[in-house]
Coordinates of C-alpha atoms and ligand atoms in Angstrom, one line a residue:
M356 CA 127.8 140.3 120.5
L357 CA 126.6 136.9 121.7
T358 CA 129.0 136.8 124.7
Q359 CA 126.7 135.9 127.6
P360 CA 126.0 132.2 127.7
T361 CA 122.6 131.6 129.2
V362 CA 120.4 128.6 129.6
A363 CA 116.8 128.8 128.6
R364 CA 114.3 128.4 131.4
D365 CA 111.2 129.4 129.5
I366 CA 108.4 127.0 128.8
V367 CA 106.5 129.0 126.3
A368 CA 107.5 130.6 123.1
E369 CA 108.9 134.1 123.6
P370 CA 109.5 137.1 121.3
R371 CA 112.3 136.2 118.9
A372 CA 114.8 133.8 120.3
V373 CA 118.2 132.7 119.2
Y374 CA 119.4 129.2 119.8
R375 CA 123.2 128.9 119.5
A376 CA 124.8 125.5 119.1
R377 CA 126.3 123.2 116.5
L378 CA 123.5 122.8 113.8
L379 CA 122.9 119.7 111.7
N380 CA 120.5 120.4 108.9
P381 CA 119.6 117.7 106.3
Q382 CA 118.7 119.0 102.9
S383 CA 118.3 115.7 101.1
A384 CA 119.3 112.0 101.4
E385 CA 122.8 113.0 100.4
A386 CA 123.3 116.7 101.3
F387 CA 123.6 118.0 104.8
D388 CA 124.5 121.4 106.1
Y389 CA 126.6 121.5 109.2
L390 CA 127.3 124.7 111.1
P391 CA 129.9 124.1 113.9
D392 CA 128.8 127.4 115.5
G393 CA 125.3 128.2 114.3
A394 CA 122.3 130.2 115.3
L395 CA 118.7 129.2 114.8
V396 CA 116.6 132.4 115.0
V397 CA 113.0 131.7 116.0
N398 CA 110.0 134.1 115.7
A399 CA 107.5 134.6 118.5
D400 CA 105.0 132.4 116.7
G401 CA 107.4 129.5 116.7
T402 CA 108.5 129.7 113.1
I403 CA 112.1 129.9 112.0
A404 CA 113.3 133.3 111.0
E405 CA 116.8 132.3 109.8
V406 CA 119.5 129.8 110.1
V407 CA 123.0 131.3 110.1
A408 CA 126.5 131.1 111.4
A409 CA 126.5 132.6 114.9
S410 CA 129.0 135.2 113.8
R411 CA 126.4 136.7 111.5
I412 CA 124.0 137.6 114.3
A413 CA 124.0 141.4 114.4
D414 CA 125.7 143.3 117.3
D415 CA 122.3 144.9 118.1
A416 CA 120.7 141.5 118.8
S417 CA 120.1 142.5 122.3
H418 CA 116.3 142.5 121.8
V419 CA 116.3 138.8 121.3
T420 CA 116.7 136.1 124.0
L421 CA 119.8 134.1 123.6
H422 CA 119.8 130.4 124.5
D423 CA 123.4 129.2 124.3
F424 CA 123.5 125.5 124.0
R425 CA 127.1 125.2 123.0
P426 CA 128.8 122.7 122.7
H427 CA 125.6 120.7 122.2
L428 CA 124.1 119.9 118.8
L429 CA 120.7 120.9 117.4
I430 CA 119.0 118.6 115.1
P431 CA 115.5 118.8 113.5
G432 CA 112.8 117.1 115.6
L433 CA 112.5 113.4 114.7
V434 CA 109.6 112.0 112.8
D435 CA 108.1 108.6 113.7
V436 CA 105.8 107.5 111.0
H437 CA 104.4 104.4 112.6
S438 CA 103.7 103.5 116.2
H439 CA 101.0 102.0 118.5
L440 CA 100.2 103.9 121.7
P441 CA 98.2 101.0 123.4
Q442 CA 101.0 98.6 122.8
Y443 CA 103.6 100.4 124.8
D444 CA 102.8 98.5 128.0
A445 CA 103.1 95.2 126.0
V446 CA 106.4 96.1 124.5
A447 CA 109.2 93.5 124.1
M448 CA 107.0 90.5 124.6
D449 CA 109.1 88.0 122.8
G450 CA 107.9 84.8 121.0
G451 CA 106.0 83.9 118.0
E452 CA 105.2 85.7 114.7
L453 CA 102.8 88.5 113.9
L454 CA 99.4 86.7 114.2
S455 CA 100.1 84.6 117.3
W456 CA 101.8 87.6 119.0
L457 CA 98.8 89.8 118.3
Q458 CA 96.5 87.2 120.0
A459 CA 98.8 86.5 122.9
H460 CA 100.0 90.0 123.9
I461 CA 98.6 92.8 121.8
F462 CA 94.8 92.3 121.7
P463 CA 94.6 91.8 125.5
A464 CA 96.6 95.0 126.0
E465 CA 94.4 97.0 123.6
A466 CA 91.2 95.7 125.2
R467 CA 92.3 97.4 128.5
F468 CA 91.8 100.8 126.7
A469 CA 88.0 100.4 127.2
N470 CA 88.9 102.1 130.5
P471 CA 89.6 105.8 129.7
E472 CA 91.6 106.3 132.8
K473 CA 94.0 103.6 131.8
A474 CA 94.1 105.1 128.4
R475 CA 95.0 108.6 129.8
D476 CA 97.8 107.2 131.9
A477 CA 99.2 105.3 129.0
A478 CA 99.0 108.2 126.6
E479 CA 100.7 110.5 129.1
R480 CA 103.7 108.1 129.4
F481 CA 103.8 107.3 125.7
F482 CA 103.9 110.9 124.4
R483 CA 106.2 112.1 127.2
D484 CA 108.7 109.3 126.3
M485 CA 108.5 110.1 122.7
L486 CA 109.4 113.7 123.4
A487 CA 112.1 112.6 125.7
H488 CA 113.6 110.6 122.8
G489 CA 113.6 113.7 120.5
T490 CA 110.5 112.7 118.5
T491 CA 108.4 115.7 117.8
T492 CA 106.0 114.3 115.2
A493 CA 104.4 110.8 115.2
A494 CA 101.7 108.9 113.3
V495 CA 100.0 106.8 116.0
Y496 CA 97.4 104.1 116.2
A497 CA 95.1 104.2 119.2
T498 CA 92.6 101.3 119.8
I499 CA 89.1 100.7 118.6
H500 CA 87.8 102.8 121.5
Q501 CA 86.5 106.2 120.7
E502 CA 87.0 107.7 124.1
A503 CA 90.5 106.3 124.5
T504 CA 91.4 107.8 121.0
S505 CA 90.0 111.2 122.0
V506 CA 92.0 111.0 125.3
A507 CA 95.2 110.3 123.2
F508 CA 94.5 113.5 121.2
S509 CA 93.9 115.6 124.3
V510 CA 97.1 114.4 125.9
A511 CA 99.2 115.1 122.7
E512 CA 97.5 118.5 122.5
R513 CA 98.4 119.4 126.1
L514 CA 102.0 118.1 125.9
G515 CA 102.7 120.0 122.7
M516 CA 103.3 116.9 120.5
R517 CA 102.7 117.0 116.8
A518 CA 100.6 113.9 116.0
I519 CA 98.6 112.1 113.5
I520 CA 96.3 109.7 115.4
G521 CA 93.6 107.3 114.5
K522 CA 91.1 105.0 116.1
V523 CA 91.8 101.4 115.0
M524 CA 89.0 100.0 112.8
M525 CA 88.3 96.2 112.9
D526 CA 85.0 94.6 111.9
Q527 CA 86.0 91.0 111.2
N528 CA 88.5 88.3 112.3
A529 CA 89.2 90.2 115.6
P530 CA 88.6 89.0 119.2
P531 CA 84.9 89.7 120.2
M532 CA 85.9 92.5 122.7
L533 CA 87.7 94.3 119.9
C534 CA 85.4 93.5 116.9
E535 CA 83.2 96.4 115.9
D536 CA 80.0 96.8 114.0
T537 CA 81.0 98.4 110.6
E538 CA 78.6 101.4 110.9
T539 CA 79.7 102.1 114.5
S540 CA 83.4 102.0 113.5
L541 CA 82.8 104.5 110.6
K542 CA 80.6 106.8 112.7
Q543 CA 83.0 107.0 115.6
S544 CA 86.0 107.5 113.4
E545 CA 84.2 110.3 111.5
E546 CA 83.3 112.0 114.8
L547 CA 86.9 111.8 116.0
C548 CA 88.0 113.3 112.7
Q549 CA 85.5 116.1 112.9
Q550 CA 86.6 116.8 116.5
W551 CA 90.4 116.7 116.1
H552 CA 91.6 116.9 112.5
G553 CA 93.5 120.1 112.0
R554 CA 93.4 121.2 115.6
D555 CA 96.0 123.9 116.7
R556 CA 96.8 125.0 113.1
G557 CA 97.3 121.5 111.9
R558 CA 99.5 120.2 114.8
L559 CA 97.0 117.4 115.3
Q560 CA 95.6 115.5 112.4
Y561 CA 93.4 112.5 111.9
A562 CA 94.2 109.1 110.3
F563 CA 91.5 106.7 109.4
S564 CA 93.1 103.4 110.6
P565 CA 91.7 100.2 109.2
R566 CA 94.1 97.9 111.0
F567 CA 94.9 95.6 108.1
A568 CA 93.1 93.7 105.4
L569 CA 92.5 90.6 107.6
T570 CA 90.5 92.4 110.2
C571 CA 88.5 94.7 107.9
S572 CA 85.7 94.1 105.5
M573 CA 85.9 95.6 102.0
T574 CA 83.0 97.8 102.9
L575 CA 84.8 99.2 105.9
M576 CA 88.0 99.9 104.0
R577 CA 86.2 101.5 101.0
R578 CA 84.2 103.8 103.2
A579 CA 87.2 104.6 105.4
G580 CA 89.0 105.7 102.3
E581 CA 86.0 107.9 101.2
L582 CA 85.9 109.6 104.6
A583 CA 89.6 110.2 104.5
R584 CA 89.3 111.9 101.1
Q585 CA 86.2 113.9 102.2
Y586 CA 88.1 115.4 105.2
N587 CA 91.5 115.4 103.5
A588 CA 92.7 113.2 106.4
Y589 CA 95.3 110.4 106.4
V590 CA 94.8 106.6 106.0
Q591 CA 97.2 104.4 107.9
T592 CA 97.3 100.6 107.7
H593 CA 99.7 97.6 107.4
L594 CA 100.8 95.9 104.2
S595 CA 102.7 92.7 103.5
E596 CA 104.3 92.2 106.9
N597 CA 104.3 88.4 107.5
L598 CA 104.1 85.4 105.2
D599 CA 101.1 83.7 107.0
E600 CA 99.3 87.0 106.8
L601 CA 99.8 87.1 103.0
K602 CA 98.4 83.6 102.7
W603 CA 95.3 84.5 104.7
V604 CA 94.8 87.7 102.7
K605 CA 94.9 85.6 99.5
R606 CA 92.2 83.4 100.8
L607 CA 90.0 86.3 102.0
F608 CA 90.3 88.3 98.8
P609 CA 90.8 85.7 96.0
Q610 CA 89.9 88.2 93.3
A611 CA 92.8 90.6 94.2
Q612 CA 96.0 90.1 92.2
H613 CA 98.1 90.6 95.4
Y614 CA 98.0 92.2 98.8
T615 CA 98.5 95.8 97.5
D616 CA 95.7 95.2 95.0
V617 CA 93.3 94.6 98.0
Y618 CA 93.9 98.2 99.1
R619 CA 93.8 99.5 95.5
R620 CA 90.3 97.9 95.2
A621 CA 89.3 99.6 98.5
G622 CA 90.5 103.0 97.2
L623 CA 93.0 103.3 100.0
L624 CA 96.2 104.0 98.0
G625 CA 97.4 107.6 97.6
A626 CA 99.7 110.3 98.8
K627 CA 98.0 110.6 102.2
T628 CA 98.2 106.8 102.9
L629 CA 100.9 105.4 105.2
M630 CA 101.6 101.7 104.6
A631 CA 103.6 100.0 107.3
H632 CA 106.1 97.3 106.7
C633 CA 105.9 96.4 103.0
V634 CA 108.4 93.5 103.6
H635 CA 107.3 91.0 100.9
L636 CA 106.2 93.2 98.0
S637 CA 106.6 92.0 94.4
D638 CA 107.8 94.4 91.7
E639 CA 104.2 95.0 90.6
E640 CA 103.3 96.0 94.1
F641 CA 106.2 98.4 94.3
D642 CA 105.1 99.8 90.9
L643 CA 101.6 100.3 92.3
L644 CA 102.8 102.2 95.4
Q645 CA 105.0 104.3 93.2
K646 CA 102.3 105.1 90.7
T647 CA 99.8 106.0 93.4
D648 CA 102.4 108.0 95.4
T649 CA 101.6 105.8 98.5
R650 CA 104.0 106.2 101.4
I651 CA 106.0 103.5 103.1
C652 CA 106.7 103.3 106.9
H653 CA 109.9 101.3 107.4
C654 CA 109.9 99.5 110.7
P655 CA 113.1 97.5 110.8
S656 CA 113.2 96.5 114.5
A657 CA 109.6 95.3 114.4
N658 CA 110.4 93.3 111.3
F659 CA 113.3 91.6 113.0
F660 CA 111.4 91.1 116.3
L661 CA 108.5 89.2 114.7
K662 CA 110.8 87.4 112.3
S663 CA 108.8 89.0 109.4
G664 CA 111.7 89.8 107.1
I665 CA 113.7 92.8 105.8
M666 CA 112.0 95.5 103.8
N667 CA 114.0 96.3 100.6
L668 CA 114.7 100.0 101.5
V669 CA 117.2 100.5 98.8
K670 CA 114.7 99.4 96.1
A671 CA 112.0 101.7 97.5
M672 CA 114.4 104.6 97.4
K673 CA 115.5 103.8 93.9
R674 CA 111.9 104.1 92.8
H675 CA 111.6 107.4 94.6
I676 CA 108.8 106.2 96.9
H677 CA 108.5 108.4 100.0
V678 CA 109.7 106.4 103.0
G679 CA 109.7 107.3 106.7
I680 CA 111.0 105.3 109.7
G681 CA 108.6 103.9 112.3
T682 CA 109.4 102.5 115.8
D683 CA 106.3 100.3 115.6
V684 CA 106.0 99.9 119.3
G685 CA 105.2 97.3 120.7
A686 CA 106.8 95.0 118.0
G687 CA 109.6 97.6 118.0
P688 CA 111.3 97.5 121.4
S689 CA 111.7 101.2 121.9
L690 CA 110.4 104.7 121.1
S691 CA 113.9 105.8 120.2
L692 CA 114.2 106.7 116.5
F693 CA 118.0 106.8 117.0
R694 CA 117.8 103.1 117.7
E695 CA 115.5 102.6 114.8
M696 CA 117.9 104.5 112.4
G697 CA 120.7 102.1 113.5
A698 CA 118.4 99.1 112.9
A699 CA 117.6 100.4 109.4
C700 CA 121.3 100.4 108.5
L701 CA 121.8 97.0 110.1
A702 CA 118.8 95.6 108.4
S703 CA 120.0 96.8 105.1
K704 CA 123.4 95.2 105.7
A705 CA 121.8 91.9 106.8
R706 CA 119.9 91.9 103.5
W707 CA 123.0 92.6 101.6
A708 CA 125.0 89.8 103.3
M709 CA 122.1 87.3 102.8
E710 CA 121.8 88.2 99.1
R711 CA 125.5 87.8 98.6
F712 CA 125.5 84.4 100.3
Y713 CA 122.6 83.1 98.2
R714 CA 124.0 84.5 95.0
E715 CA 127.3 82.8 95.6
R716 CA 125.6 79.5 96.5
L717 CA 123.5 79.7 93.3
L718 CA 126.5 80.4 91.2
E719 CA 128.0 77.2 92.5
V720 CA 125.3 75.2 90.8
W721 CA 125.3 77.3 87.7
A722 CA 127.4 74.7 85.8
E723 CA 124.5 72.2 86.3
F724 CA 122.0 74.6 84.8
S725 CA 124.3 75.5 81.9
M726 CA 124.4 71.8 80.9
L727 CA 120.7 72.2 80.0
G728 CA 121.7 74.7 77.3
A729 CA 119.6 77.8 76.5
R730 CA 116.7 76.5 78.6
G731 CA 118.9 76.0 81.6
T732 CA 120.4 79.5 81.3
Q733 CA 116.9 81.0 81.0
L734 CA 115.7 79.0 84.1
F735 CA 118.8 80.1 86.1
R736 CA 118.2 83.8 85.2
R737 CA 114.5 83.4 86.3
V738 CA 115.6 81.9 89.7
L739 CA 118.0 84.9 90.2
A740 CA 115.3 87.4 89.3
H741 CA 112.7 85.7 91.4
L742 CA 114.9 85.7 94.5
E743 CA 115.9 89.3 93.6
L744 CA 119.5 88.3 93.3
D745 CA 119.9 89.5 89.8
E746 CA 121.4 92.9 90.7
E747 CA 124.2 93.9 92.9
A748 CA 122.7 94.9 96.3
H749 CA 123.4 98.2 98.0
V750 CA 123.2 99.3 101.6
A751 CA 121.5 102.2 103.4
D752 CA 124.1 104.5 105.0
P753 CA 123.8 106.8 108.1
K754 CA 123.1 109.8 105.9
L755 CA 120.1 108.2 104.3
V756 CA 118.5 106.9 107.5
F757 CA 119.0 110.2 109.4
Y758 CA 117.3 111.9 106.4
L759 CA 114.5 109.4 106.6
A760 CA 114.0 110.1 110.3
T761 CA 113.8 113.9 109.7
L762 CA 113.2 115.5 106.4
G763 CA 112.4 112.3 104.6
G764 CA 109.8 111.3 107.3
A765 CA 108.3 114.8 107.0
R766 CA 108.0 114.3 103.2
A767 CA 106.4 110.9 103.7
L768 CA 103.8 112.6 105.8
G769 CA 103.4 115.5 103.3
L770 CA 104.5 117.9 106.1
D771 CA 107.9 119.0 104.7
H772 CA 106.7 122.5 104.1
H773 CA 106.3 122.8 107.9
I774 CA 108.9 120.6 109.5
G775 CA 111.8 118.2 108.8
N776 CA 114.7 120.6 108.7
F777 CA 115.7 124.1 109.5
A778 CA 114.5 126.6 107.0
P779 CA 112.9 130.1 107.2
G780 CA 109.2 129.8 107.5
K781 CA 109.2 126.3 108.9
D782 CA 108.1 125.5 112.4
A783 CA 111.0 125.4 114.9
D784 CA 110.8 121.7 115.9
F785 CA 114.2 120.7 117.2
V786 CA 116.2 118.6 119.6
V787 CA 119.1 119.6 121.8
I788 CA 121.6 116.8 121.8
D789 CA 124.5 116.2 124.2
T790 CA 126.8 114.1 122.0
T791 CA 129.2 113.1 124.8
P792 CA 127.4 109.8 125.6
I793 CA 127.9 108.6 122.0
D794 CA 131.5 109.8 121.7
P795 CA 134.1 107.5 123.1
T796 CA 136.3 110.5 123.9
H797 CA 133.5 112.1 125.8
D798 CA 134.6 115.5 124.4
E799 CA 131.9 117.5 122.6
S800 CA 134.4 120.1 121.5
E801 CA 136.4 117.6 119.5
D802 CA 136.3 118.3 115.8
Q803 CA 134.4 115.7 114.1
S804 CA 133.7 115.1 110.4
L805 CA 130.1 115.2 109.4
D806 CA 130.3 111.5 108.5
T807 CA 131.6 110.6 111.9
L808 CA 129.0 112.6 113.7
L809 CA 126.2 111.0 111.7
S810 CA 127.5 107.5 112.0
R811 CA 127.7 107.9 115.8
L812 CA 124.2 109.4 116.1
V813 CA 122.8 106.5 114.0
Y814 CA 124.7 103.6 115.5
R815 CA 125.2 104.8 119.1
G816 CA 122.4 107.3 119.5
K817 CA 120.1 106.9 122.6
G818 CA 117.5 108.8 124.5
T819 CA 119.9 109.9 127.2
M820 CA 121.5 112.3 124.7
V821 CA 118.4 114.4 124.5
Q822 CA 118.7 117.6 126.6
A823 CA 115.6 119.3 125.5
T824 CA 112.9 119.0 122.8
F825 CA 111.1 121.9 121.2
V826 CA 107.9 122.0 119.0
R827 CA 107.1 125.4 117.4
G828 CA 109.7 127.1 119.5
R829 CA 108.0 125.8 122.7
R830 CA 110.1 123.7 125.1
V831 CA 108.1 120.4 125.4
H832 CA 110.7 118.3 127.2
E833 CA 113.8 119.0 129.2
E834 CA 116.2 116.6 130.8
A835 CA 116.2 115.7 134.5
Q836 CA 117.3 118.3 136.9
G837 CA 120.4 116.4 137.9
R838 CA 121.7 116.2 134.4
R839 CA 120.8 119.8 133.8
A840 CA 122.8 120.9 136.8
K841 CA 125.8 119.1 135.5
F842 CA 125.4 120.8 132.1
C843 CA 125.0 124.3 133.6
Q844 CA 128.1 123.6 135.8
R845 CA 130.2 122.8 132.8
L846 CA 129.0 125.9 131.0
G847 CA 129.6 128.0 134.1
S848 CA 126.2 129.6 133.7
C849 CA 124.0 128.3 136.5
Ligands
ZN826 ZN1 102.0 98.5 113.3

């Protein structure tokens, strides 16, 4: 029987291990499994053998190593679908909107990555902090520098992070120190892809990363798309974030019907393309993303921070577009996906409140429209539809955003057959959570409903809850010694 509580001290995967704890296991945006006393059984190769109630572990389980994390909670490793490594040191620089903020804070920060030593130091801190926040998988932009990008890969490889990384591509409208020759940009990106894509059984993958339509020629974007298809690699870029950006794109690509059409013409849309932001999309653009199975990276904090707007998450979900959540550091203030999940719920509520306010205001002037007869009614309906106020708004709830930060994010990256939740055959990427910091009673043994647990994780979750992080059954982060000592003391096992 599992009667001897022990605390794991191993750093590498070991023959068949059992992790006993409360288990939270998302199955869809609505359905979650919750085992108050569960066991995650992990094979020596880091894959999950089974997920069962602890009582079902056989009496002869003495050949396995038991890691008893009770009363802590195990959740699947979090998936961050959009972030910028070189922007970490320029995080939380307030003021301005996207384009002026890039010039004032971000481009100078990215230029410093010409120095590979600085790049190594930054990558080390960035990925360590991600793992400390429970993020096991991330899609990440480096800078235009080939060596700094390679350094980012090597640090992620050593630390055990699962990462999709790409060298930023910019061949126009960028500061001279960051503006590349088109051919050089393509050649260096291809070399990086050849070097890193698929490394360690696919733990590391490459993303061709044309920054956004403003800083990329059509030639660069087209050929980046071709290379991505040739190597079955990802494409990551930004779409429809800021209103000034939209106007500039219109001027640069007058033949395109809208912003999304620029990327369609470049051949960049598809199931391996990650589009960040998507704040100001028209219905036709949503249609195009849906039709091409293009993925959306929802970055609510960054959208607030740069005053860009609020992405219509509910609309994207209704259209069955795959969406993941991105911290988008440095416009996002933190690498914590818990914080970002809360922001996603609040953003959705802010949108709901705003829509309600404008709908009611418009209804106040309805009488004046109606005096114009049928034409007035028609015009009024058009105004409502144009402002997207013609339907009752809905809000995102904690279940939905937790799903998006785990299984939904894995689906957005096309990795859900490997990660995202606990299922036999998937890789054992998981996070050990001490829920006392988010529980006002500070009592982990308290019986909580699933809704209460999820709501607290989403609205009150923080990095300090993370006790340990595992990727493929390998411990890649553990909490500070002092906190560990307290935990062991409470369990009586140290
Ligand atoms: Zn971004």
